[in-house]
XYZ file of C-alpha atoms in Angstrom:
637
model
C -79.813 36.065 -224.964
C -80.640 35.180 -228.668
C -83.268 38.891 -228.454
C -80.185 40.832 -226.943
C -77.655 39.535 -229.394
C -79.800 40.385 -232.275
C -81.119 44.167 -230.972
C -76.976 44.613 -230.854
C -77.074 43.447 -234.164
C -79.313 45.919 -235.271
C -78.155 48.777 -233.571
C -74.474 48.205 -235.351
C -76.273 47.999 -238.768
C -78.292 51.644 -237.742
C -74.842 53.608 -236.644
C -73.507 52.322 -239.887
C -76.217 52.889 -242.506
C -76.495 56.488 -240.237
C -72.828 57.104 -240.826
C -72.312 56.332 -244.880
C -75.613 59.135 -245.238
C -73.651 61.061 -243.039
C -70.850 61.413 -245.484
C -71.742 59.500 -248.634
C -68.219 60.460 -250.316
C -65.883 58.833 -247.869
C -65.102 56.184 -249.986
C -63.797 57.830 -253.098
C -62.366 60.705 -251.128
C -58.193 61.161 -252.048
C -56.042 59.957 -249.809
C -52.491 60.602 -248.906
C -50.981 57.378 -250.916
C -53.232 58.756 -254.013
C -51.921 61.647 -253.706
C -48.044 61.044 -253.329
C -48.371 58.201 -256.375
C -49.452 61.172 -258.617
C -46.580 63.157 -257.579
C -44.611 59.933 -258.612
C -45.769 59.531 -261.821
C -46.117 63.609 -262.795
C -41.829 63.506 -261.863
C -41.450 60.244 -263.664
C -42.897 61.713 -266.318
C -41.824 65.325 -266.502
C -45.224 66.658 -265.895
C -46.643 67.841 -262.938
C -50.115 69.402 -264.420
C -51.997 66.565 -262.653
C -50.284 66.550 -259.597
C -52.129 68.017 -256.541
C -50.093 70.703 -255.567
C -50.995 73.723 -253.284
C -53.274 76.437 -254.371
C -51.314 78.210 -257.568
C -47.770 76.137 -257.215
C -48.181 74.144 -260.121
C -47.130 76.609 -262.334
C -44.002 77.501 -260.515
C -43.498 73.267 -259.319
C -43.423 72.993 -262.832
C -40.924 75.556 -263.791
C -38.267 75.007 -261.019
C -38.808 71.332 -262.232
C -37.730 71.883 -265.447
C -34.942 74.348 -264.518
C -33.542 71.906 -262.161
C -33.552 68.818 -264.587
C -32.320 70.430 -267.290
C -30.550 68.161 -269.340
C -30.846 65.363 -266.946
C -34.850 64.895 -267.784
C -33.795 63.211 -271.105
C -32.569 60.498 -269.056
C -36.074 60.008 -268.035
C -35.793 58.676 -264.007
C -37.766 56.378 -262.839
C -39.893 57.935 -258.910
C -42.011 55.363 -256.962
C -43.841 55.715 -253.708
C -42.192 53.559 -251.299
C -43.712 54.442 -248.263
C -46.606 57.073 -246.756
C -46.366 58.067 -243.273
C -49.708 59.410 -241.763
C -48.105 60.207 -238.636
C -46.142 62.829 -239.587
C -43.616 64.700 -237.567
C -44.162 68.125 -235.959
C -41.840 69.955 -238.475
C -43.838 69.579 -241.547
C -44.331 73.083 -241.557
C -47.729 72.956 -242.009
C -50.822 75.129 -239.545
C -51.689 73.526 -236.521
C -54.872 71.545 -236.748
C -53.901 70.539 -240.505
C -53.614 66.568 -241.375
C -50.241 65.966 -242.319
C -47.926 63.277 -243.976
C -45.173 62.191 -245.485
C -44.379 60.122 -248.869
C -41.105 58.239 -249.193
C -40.049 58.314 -252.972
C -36.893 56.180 -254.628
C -35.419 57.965 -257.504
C -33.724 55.585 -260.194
C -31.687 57.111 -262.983
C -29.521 54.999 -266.361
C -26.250 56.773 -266.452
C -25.082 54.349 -268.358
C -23.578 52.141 -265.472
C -24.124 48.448 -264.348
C -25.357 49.649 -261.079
C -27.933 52.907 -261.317
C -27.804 55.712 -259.475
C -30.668 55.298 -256.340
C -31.855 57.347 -254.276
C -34.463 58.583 -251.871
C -36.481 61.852 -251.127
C -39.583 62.936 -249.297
C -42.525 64.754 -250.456
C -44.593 66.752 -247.459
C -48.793 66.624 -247.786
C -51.318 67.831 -246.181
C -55.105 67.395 -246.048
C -57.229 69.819 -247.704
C -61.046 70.363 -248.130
C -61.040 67.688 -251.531
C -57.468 66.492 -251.485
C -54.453 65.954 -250.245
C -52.050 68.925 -251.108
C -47.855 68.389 -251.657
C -45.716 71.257 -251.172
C -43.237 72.167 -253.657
C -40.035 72.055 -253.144
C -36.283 71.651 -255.170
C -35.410 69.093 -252.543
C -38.038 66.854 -253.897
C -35.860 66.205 -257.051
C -32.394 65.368 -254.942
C -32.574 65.834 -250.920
C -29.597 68.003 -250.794
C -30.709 70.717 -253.277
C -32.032 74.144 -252.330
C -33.325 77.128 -253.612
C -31.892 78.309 -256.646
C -29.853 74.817 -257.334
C -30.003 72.842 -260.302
C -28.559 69.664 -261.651
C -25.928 69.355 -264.512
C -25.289 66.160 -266.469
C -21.241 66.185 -267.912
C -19.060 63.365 -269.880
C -16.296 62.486 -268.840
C -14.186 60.884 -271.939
C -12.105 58.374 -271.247
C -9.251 57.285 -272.646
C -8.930 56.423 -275.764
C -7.293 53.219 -277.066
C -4.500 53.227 -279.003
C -3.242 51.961 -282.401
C -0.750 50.416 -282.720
C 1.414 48.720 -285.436
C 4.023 46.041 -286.261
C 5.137 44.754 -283.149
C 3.114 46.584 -280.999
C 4.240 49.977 -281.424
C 1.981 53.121 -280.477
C 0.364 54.643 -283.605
C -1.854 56.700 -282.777
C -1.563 57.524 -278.617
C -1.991 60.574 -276.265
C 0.784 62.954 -277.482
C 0.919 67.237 -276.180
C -0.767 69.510 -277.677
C -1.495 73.568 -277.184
C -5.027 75.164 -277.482
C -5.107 78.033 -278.594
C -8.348 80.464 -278.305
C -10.383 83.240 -276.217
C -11.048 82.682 -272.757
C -14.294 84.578 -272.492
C -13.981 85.184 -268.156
C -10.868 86.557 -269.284
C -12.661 89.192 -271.829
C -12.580 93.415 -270.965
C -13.584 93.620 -273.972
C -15.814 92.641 -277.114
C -15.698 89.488 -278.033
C -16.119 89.658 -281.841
C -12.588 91.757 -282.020
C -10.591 89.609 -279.891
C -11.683 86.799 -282.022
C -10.920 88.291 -285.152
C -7.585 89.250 -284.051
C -6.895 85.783 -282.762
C -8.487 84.201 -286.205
C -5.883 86.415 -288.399
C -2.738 85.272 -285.597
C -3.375 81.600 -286.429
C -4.655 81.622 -289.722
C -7.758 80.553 -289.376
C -11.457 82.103 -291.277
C -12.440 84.634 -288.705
C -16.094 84.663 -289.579
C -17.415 81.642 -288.116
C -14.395 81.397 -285.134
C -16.041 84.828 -283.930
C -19.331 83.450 -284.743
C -18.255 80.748 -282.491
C -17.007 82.951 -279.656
C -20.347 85.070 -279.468
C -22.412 82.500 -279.147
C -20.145 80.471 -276.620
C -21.354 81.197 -272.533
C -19.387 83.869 -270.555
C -17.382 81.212 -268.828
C -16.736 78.953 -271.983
C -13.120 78.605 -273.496
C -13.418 78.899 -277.493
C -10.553 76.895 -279.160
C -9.578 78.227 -282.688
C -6.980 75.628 -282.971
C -4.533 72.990 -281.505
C -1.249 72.337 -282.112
C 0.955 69.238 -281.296
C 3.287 70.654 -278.453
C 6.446 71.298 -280.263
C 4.880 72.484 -283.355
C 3.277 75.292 -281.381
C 4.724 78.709 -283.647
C 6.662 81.082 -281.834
C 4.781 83.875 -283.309
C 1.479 82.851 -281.685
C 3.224 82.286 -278.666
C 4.023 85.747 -278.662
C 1.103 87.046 -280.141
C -0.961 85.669 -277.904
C -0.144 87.772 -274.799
C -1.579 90.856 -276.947
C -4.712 89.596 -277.577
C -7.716 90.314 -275.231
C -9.179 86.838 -273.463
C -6.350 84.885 -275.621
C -4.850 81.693 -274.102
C -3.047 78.564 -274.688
C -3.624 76.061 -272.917
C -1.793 72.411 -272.392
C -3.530 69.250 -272.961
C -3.153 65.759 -274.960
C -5.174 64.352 -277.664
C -4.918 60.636 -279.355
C -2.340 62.264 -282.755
C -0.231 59.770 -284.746
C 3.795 60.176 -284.474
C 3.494 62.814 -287.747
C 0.088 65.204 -288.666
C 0.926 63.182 -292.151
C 1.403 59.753 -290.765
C -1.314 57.056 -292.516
C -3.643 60.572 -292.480
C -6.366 59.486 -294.908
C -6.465 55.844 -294.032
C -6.115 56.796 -289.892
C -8.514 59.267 -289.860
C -9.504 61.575 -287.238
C -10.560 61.982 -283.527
C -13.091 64.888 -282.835
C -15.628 66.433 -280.866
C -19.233 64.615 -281.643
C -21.024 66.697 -284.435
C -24.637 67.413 -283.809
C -25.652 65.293 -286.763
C -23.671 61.911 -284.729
C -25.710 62.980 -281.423
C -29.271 63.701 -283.398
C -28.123 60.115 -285.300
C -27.207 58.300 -281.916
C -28.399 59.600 -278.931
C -27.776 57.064 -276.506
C -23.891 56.415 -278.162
C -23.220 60.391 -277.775
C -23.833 63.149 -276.002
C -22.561 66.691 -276.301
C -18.443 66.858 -275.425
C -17.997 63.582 -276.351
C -14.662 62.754 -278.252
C -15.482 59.512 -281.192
C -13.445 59.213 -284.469
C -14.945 61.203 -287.158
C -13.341 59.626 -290.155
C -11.060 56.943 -291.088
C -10.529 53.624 -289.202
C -11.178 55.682 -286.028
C -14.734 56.729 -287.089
C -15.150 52.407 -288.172
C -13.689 51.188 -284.796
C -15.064 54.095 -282.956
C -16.956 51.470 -280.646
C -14.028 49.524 -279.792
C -11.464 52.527 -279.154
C -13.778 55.026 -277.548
C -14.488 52.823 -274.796
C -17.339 54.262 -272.366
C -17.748 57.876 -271.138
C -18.372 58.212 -267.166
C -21.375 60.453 -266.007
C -21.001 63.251 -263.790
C -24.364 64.952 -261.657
C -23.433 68.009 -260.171
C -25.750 70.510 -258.292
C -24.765 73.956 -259.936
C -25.404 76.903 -257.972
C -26.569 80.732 -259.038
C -22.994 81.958 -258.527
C -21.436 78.897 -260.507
C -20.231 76.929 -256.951
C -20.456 72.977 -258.421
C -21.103 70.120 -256.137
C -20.796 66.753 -257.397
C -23.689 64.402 -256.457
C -22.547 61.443 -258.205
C -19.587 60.296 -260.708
C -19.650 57.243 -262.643
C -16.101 56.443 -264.088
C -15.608 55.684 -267.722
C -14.134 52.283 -269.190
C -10.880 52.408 -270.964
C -11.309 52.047 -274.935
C -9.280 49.015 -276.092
C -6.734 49.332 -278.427
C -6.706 48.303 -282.485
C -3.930 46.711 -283.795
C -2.784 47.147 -286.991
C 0.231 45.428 -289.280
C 1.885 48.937 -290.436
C 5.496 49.517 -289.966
C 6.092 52.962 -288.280
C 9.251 53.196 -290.192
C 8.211 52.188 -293.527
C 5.729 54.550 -293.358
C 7.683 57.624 -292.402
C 9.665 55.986 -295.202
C 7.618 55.850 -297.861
C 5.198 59.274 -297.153
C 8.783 60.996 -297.055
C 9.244 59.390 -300.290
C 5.826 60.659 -301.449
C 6.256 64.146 -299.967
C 7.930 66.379 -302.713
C 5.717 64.508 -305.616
C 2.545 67.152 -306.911
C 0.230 64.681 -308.637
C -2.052 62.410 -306.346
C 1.134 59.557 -305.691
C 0.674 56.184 -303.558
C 2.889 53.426 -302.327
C 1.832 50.177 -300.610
C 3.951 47.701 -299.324
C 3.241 44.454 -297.748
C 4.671 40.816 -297.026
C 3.694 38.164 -299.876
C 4.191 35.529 -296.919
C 1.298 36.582 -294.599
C -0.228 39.662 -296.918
C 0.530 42.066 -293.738
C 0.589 45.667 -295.004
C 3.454 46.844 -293.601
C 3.089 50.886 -295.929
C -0.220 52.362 -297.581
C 1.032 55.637 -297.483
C -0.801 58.398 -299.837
C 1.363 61.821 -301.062
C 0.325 65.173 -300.447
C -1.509 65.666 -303.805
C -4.188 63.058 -303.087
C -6.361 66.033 -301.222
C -6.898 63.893 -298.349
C -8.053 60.879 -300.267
C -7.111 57.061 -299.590
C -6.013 56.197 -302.946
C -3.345 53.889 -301.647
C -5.914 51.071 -300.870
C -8.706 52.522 -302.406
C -7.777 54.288 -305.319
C -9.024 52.967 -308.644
C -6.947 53.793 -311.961
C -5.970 51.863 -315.320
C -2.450 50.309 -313.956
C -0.783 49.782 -317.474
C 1.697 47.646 -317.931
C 1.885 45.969 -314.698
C -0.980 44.405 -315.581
C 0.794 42.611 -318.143
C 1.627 40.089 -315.089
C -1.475 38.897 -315.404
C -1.645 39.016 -318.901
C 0.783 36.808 -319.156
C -0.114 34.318 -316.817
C -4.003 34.100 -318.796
C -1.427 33.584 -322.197
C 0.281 30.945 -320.353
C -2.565 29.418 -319.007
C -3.806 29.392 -323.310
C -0.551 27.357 -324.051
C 2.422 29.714 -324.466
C 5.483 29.702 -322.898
C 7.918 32.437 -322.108
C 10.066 30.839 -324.989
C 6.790 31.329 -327.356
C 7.545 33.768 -330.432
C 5.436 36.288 -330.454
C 5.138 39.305 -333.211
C 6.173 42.963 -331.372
C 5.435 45.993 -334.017
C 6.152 49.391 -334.074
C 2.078 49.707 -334.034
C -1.170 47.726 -334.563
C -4.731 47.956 -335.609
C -7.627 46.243 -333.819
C -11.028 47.265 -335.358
C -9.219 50.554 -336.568
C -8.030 51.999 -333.423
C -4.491 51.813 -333.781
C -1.848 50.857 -330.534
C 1.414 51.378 -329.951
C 4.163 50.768 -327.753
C 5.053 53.650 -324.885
C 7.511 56.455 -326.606
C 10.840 55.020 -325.655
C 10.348 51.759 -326.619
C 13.986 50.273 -327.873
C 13.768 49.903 -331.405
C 16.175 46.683 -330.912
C 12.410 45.025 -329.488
C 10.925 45.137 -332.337
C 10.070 41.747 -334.356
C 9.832 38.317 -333.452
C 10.703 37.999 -330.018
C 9.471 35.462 -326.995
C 6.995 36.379 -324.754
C 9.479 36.578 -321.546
C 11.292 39.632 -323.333
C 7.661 41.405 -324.451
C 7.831 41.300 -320.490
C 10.581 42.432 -319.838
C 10.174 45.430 -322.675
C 6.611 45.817 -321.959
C 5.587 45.258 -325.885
C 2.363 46.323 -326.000
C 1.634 45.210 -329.414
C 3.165 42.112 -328.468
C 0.286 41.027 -326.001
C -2.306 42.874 -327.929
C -1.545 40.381 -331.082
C -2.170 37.274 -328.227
C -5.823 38.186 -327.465
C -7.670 36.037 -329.731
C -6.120 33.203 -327.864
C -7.767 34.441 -324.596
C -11.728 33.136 -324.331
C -14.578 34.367 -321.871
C -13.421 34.821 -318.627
C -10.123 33.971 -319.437
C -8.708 36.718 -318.588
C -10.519 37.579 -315.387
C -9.405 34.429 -313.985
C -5.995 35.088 -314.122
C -6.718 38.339 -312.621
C -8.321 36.654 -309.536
C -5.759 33.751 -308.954
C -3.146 36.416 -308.566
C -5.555 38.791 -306.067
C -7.397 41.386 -308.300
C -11.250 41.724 -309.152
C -13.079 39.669 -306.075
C -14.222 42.213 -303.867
C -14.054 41.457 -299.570
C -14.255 42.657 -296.703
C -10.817 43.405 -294.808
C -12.112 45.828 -292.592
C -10.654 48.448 -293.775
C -11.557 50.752 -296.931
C -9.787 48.390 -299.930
C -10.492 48.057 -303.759
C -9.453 45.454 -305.255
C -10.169 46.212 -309.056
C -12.132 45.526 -311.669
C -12.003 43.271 -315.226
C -15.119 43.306 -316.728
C -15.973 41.520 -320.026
C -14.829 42.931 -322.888
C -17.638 43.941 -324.981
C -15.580 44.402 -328.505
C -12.217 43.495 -329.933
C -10.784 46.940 -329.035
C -11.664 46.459 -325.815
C -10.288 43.247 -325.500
C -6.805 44.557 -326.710
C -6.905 47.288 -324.521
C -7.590 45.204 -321.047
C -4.441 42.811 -322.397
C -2.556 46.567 -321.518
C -3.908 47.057 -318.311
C -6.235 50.132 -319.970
C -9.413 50.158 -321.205
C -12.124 48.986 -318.446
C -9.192 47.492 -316.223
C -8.860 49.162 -313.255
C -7.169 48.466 -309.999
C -5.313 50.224 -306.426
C -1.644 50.334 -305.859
C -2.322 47.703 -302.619
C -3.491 45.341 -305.193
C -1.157 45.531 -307.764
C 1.621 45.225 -304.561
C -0.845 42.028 -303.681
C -0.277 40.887 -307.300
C 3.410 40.848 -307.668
C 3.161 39.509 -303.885
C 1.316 36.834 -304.922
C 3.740 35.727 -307.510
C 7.004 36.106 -305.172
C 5.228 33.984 -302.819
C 3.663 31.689 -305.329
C 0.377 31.418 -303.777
C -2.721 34.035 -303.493
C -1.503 36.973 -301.455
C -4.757 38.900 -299.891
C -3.735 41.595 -298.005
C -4.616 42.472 -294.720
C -4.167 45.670 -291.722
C -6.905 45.041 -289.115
C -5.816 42.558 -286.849
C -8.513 40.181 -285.536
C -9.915 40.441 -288.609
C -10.304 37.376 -290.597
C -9.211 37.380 -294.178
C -9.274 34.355 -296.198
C -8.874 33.207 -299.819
C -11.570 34.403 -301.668
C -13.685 31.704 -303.361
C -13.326 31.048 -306.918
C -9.554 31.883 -306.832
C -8.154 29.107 -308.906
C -3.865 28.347 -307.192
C -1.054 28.825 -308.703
C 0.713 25.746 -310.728
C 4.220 25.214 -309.857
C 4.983 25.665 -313.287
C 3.151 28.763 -313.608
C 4.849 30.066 -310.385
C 8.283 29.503 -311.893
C 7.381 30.896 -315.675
C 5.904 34.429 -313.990
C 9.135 34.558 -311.221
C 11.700 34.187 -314.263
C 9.993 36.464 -316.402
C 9.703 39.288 -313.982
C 13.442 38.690 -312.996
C 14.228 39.372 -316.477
C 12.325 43.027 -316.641
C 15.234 44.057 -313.864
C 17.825 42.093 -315.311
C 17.390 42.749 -319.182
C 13.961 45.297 -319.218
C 12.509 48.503 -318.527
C 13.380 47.789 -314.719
C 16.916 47.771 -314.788
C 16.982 50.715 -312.423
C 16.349 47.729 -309.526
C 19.184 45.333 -310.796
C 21.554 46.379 -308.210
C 19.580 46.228 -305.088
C 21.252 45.082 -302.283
C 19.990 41.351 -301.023
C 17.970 38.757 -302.737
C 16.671 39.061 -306.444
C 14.221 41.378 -307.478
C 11.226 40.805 -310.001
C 9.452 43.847 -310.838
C 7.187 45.331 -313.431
C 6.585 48.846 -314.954
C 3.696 50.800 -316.607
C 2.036 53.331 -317.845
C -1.780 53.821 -318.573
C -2.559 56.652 -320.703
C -5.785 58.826 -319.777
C -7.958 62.056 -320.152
C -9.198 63.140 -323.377
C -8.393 64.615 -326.868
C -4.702 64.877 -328.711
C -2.819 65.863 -325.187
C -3.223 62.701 -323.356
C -1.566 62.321 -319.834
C 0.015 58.888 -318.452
C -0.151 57.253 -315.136
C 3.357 56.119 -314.079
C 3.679 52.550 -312.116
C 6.379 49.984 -310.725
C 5.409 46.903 -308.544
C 8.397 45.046 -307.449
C 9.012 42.219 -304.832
C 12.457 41.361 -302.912
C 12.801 38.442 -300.323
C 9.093 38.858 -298.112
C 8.764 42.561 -299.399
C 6.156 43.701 -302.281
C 5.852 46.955 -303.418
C 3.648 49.132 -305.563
C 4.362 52.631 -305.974
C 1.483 54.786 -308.322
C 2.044 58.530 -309.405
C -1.348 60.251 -311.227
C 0.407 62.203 -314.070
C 4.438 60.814 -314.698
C 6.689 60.297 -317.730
C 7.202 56.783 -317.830
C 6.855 53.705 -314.822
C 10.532 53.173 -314.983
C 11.516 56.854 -314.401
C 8.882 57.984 -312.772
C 8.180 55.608 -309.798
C 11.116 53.708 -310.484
C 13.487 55.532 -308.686
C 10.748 55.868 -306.055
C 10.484 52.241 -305.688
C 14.420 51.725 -305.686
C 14.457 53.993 -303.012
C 12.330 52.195 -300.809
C 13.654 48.879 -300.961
C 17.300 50.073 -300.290
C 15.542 51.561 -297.144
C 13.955 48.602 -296.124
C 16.488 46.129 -295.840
């Protein structure tokens, strides 16, 4: 038994030794699972070079590859083998006699969803002389698609949130508007005329609009502009219909209640610039909507929400069938503290004045900015909370609370000249100063009368930072972040005695925004530090370093500032309706040379309402933005 078992044992160890000469390269030949994981990782990749197609296809596998993709291959999918089935069915399609199989492969794309988009395909092999060969086809990509298919990747926006204001009210929402441009399917003729002709109807440069048009696809609508729905003009609704390709077409986009309305603080909602999508690629793609400037281009993230995904197979002719659609999220809204109708109010107040003009107005109890509205000659800028100027004489609030901080008293005689010399530059007071001011008179009236000599004869009783920390305690020169574009001035040391008399005037290095000049006279109608504030849930507190408010001090600036309405250069103010008003005027001269210009200023506050009002180039603060200001806070009540 033991001689039988081991000649068996020798014969099996001949047939096999006999069979590995037979064919010594059985063991590394390629096998069907080798084969289908390189297909896997060539469409994973994006290239099929190394992937064991039939004879001559992998030049043409290749090319229908990247046709079908298109933009879809920058999502880079994810293709694994999940299964190889030697015993493959009879319509493979391959000769009789050939091996045959089939590889199971799970595509995984990102569109940007929780749950990705899955699915499966199968790739068909068969065995050839030194490998196992995979026929091309579109279908391996997505199992529905056929010849002459291919795949298109499209946004879809979603909405946008609102702004709103005080209250709650809609800001900035979905409102009508009217496109206007060439609908190139609609073209008989060339495209360069039409646009031209449409350009010159709406008054836009027809250069790059027809450079726009030409290079747009034959089925692509070219908007030259949009209008808000009843602002549309009759004459390019009646042009239009002469124009070849021309159309209007309906549609909404997130617009405040006015094109005017907050404009330069706001900002604006756009397309996604090729510099944002080159900057950002997975935030934006192309046809995205984001905010391009302003508080929508800070709190883009928040507002914009998340685009959905559409994959569509696209065929020759155009035909579009969706494969997959992933909705978008909702942006959430930002809420603001603005008053829709105090600021229509004020921007109509704003609206016939040339020079650059701003007006802020907020609440001294809580600092809400309830107005930051800029005039049309600001060019588009923010100077309302952001603009930086000398303010004049309204800085002589804090002047005076730095002198009484040094010992005086609004009772304190102080000298008020016709003129004055410090270091021989000589100072005077503003051209209409009442000659009844001049002389010995106490500091409350060189308030009211805005005696600039009068203050500038007080500043060698101001030391180091004297004067800077009466600036802070009342809101100007420490710099924070509100979350929205704000300046909140500047008093830098004085580096001479000129200097020194000309910060005591609110000129010289002193600079500072209308919202916080309103945020100083706030502060002293409240009695406490007044920091403004727009965003809400964003947190704004006290800066540090802000020394409070004395009682006493409180009660001395209140009483003084009364008396500029009741006995000053704000009398314009005395006979507001409702509680008292304190207020302060100025002027700041600037430029250079003999012909020097003035800025004109007013701050006042009434009841929980403070007010700043700034025009570039004006006569005086009291006639200037006085009547301005007066305006406003008959409005208001």
């Amino acid at each position: 038994m033991r001689a039988r078992l081991a000649i068996l044992t020798l014969l099996g160890l001949l047939v096999a030794c006999t069979s590995e000469d037979a064919d010594p390269d059985a063991a590394s030949r390629p096998t069907a699972e080798s084969a289908a994981g390189s297909l896997a990782a060539g469409l994973t990749s994006g290239d099929l070079s190394a992937v064991p197609f039939e004879a001559g296809s992998n030049a043409t596998a290749q090319a229908g590859y990247d046709e079908v993709l298109g933009d879809l291959a920058a999502l880079s999918p994810s293709v694994v083998v999940t299964d190889v089935d030697d015993d493959a069915p009879e319509d493979t399609g391959q000769e009789d006699g050939a091996a045959t199989a089939v590889a199971a492969l799970t595509w995984t794309w990102d569109l940007g969803d929780e749950q990705p988009w899955t699915y499966d395909t199968s790739a068909v092999l068969s065995e050839g002389p030194d490998d196992w060969l995979i026929t091309w086809s579109p279908a391996l990509i997505e199992p529905s698609l056929v010849e002459g298919e291919t795949l298109d990747l499209s946004s879809v926006t979603p909405d946008r949130g609102d702004i709103l204001g005080a209250d709650g009210l809609a800001i900035v929402t979905e409102r009508d508007v009217s496109r206007v441009g060439i609908d190139k399917p609609g073209l008989t003729g060339a495209p360069a005329a039409a646009a031209r002709t449409l350009a010159n109807l709406v008054g836009i440069d027809p250069q790059p609009y027809v450079k726009r048009v030409k290079a747009a696809g034959d089925k692509a609508f070219v908007e030259a502009i949009v209008y808000r729905r009843d602002e549309l003009p009759r004459g390019v609704v009646r042009g239009i219909d002469g124009i070849d390709g021309g159309r209007i077409l309906a549609g909404t986009l997130p617009l405040a209640p006015t094109s005017d309305f907050a404009a330069p603080l706001l900002g604006r909602v756009g397309e996604v610039t090729a510099e944002m999508i080159e900057e950002d690629p997975d935030a934006y793609r192309v046809g995205d909507v984001a905010g391009l400037s302003g508080l929508q281009a800070r709190y883009d993230e928040l507002l914009r929400g998340t685009p959905g995904t559409v994959v569509a197979a696209v065929a020759a002719d155009g035909a579009r069938r969706e494969l997959i659609r992933v909705e978008p999220t909702a942006g959430t809204a930002l809420s603001l503290t603005l008053d829709v109708n105090l600021q229509i109010e004020a921007e109509s107040l704003l609206a016939d004045i040339s020079p650059a003009s701003a007006l802020v107005a907020l609440k001294p109890s809580t600092g809400e900015i309830l107005a930051a509205a800029n005039g049309p000659g600001n060019g588009g800028l923010n100077l309302a909370t952001f603009g930086q100027f000398a303010p004049g004489s309204t800085f002589k609030a804090v002047s005076s609370l730095a002198l009484i901080r040094a010992g005086l008293t609004p009772a304190s005689t102080i000298p008020c000249t016709s003129s004055i010399v410090v270091d021989g530059k000589k100072f005077t007071n503003y051209s209409d100063y009442p000659g009844s001011g001049i002389g010995k008179i106490p500091l409350r009236t060189a308030l009211a009368n805005s005696c600039n000599t009068a203050f500038i004869s007080q500043a060698g009783k101001l030391e180091g930072t004297d004067l800077f920390d009466a600036a802070v305690s009342l809101g100007l020169a420490l710099d924070h972040d509100l979350g929205f574009p704000a300046y909140f001035g500047s008093v830098e040391p004085s580096t001479s005695k000129t200097e020194s008399a000309a910060q005591l005037i609110g000129q010289g290095t002193i600079l500072a925004s209308p919202m916080v000049m309103a945020a100083v006279i706030g502060s002293v109608q409240s009695g406490a530090l007044v920091v403004p504030r727009m965003v809400k849930g964003v947190e704004v507190t006290t800066p540090e370093g802000a020394a409070p408010l004395s009682d006493g001090e409180v009660a001395d600036l209140q009483s003084m500032l009364r008396g500029v309405v009741t006995d000053g250069s704000g009398r314009g103010l005395a006979d507001v309706p409702g509680p008292p008003v304190i207020a302060k005027t100025g002027t700041a001269e600037f430029g250079t040379g003999d012909e020097l210009s003035t800025h004109a200023w007013m701050i006042a506050a009434q009841g929980d309402l403070a007010v700043a009002v700034f025009v570039e180039v004006g006569a005086s603060g009291s006639s200037t933005a006085g009547p301005i200001l007066e305006t406003f806070l008959r409005a208001a009540r």
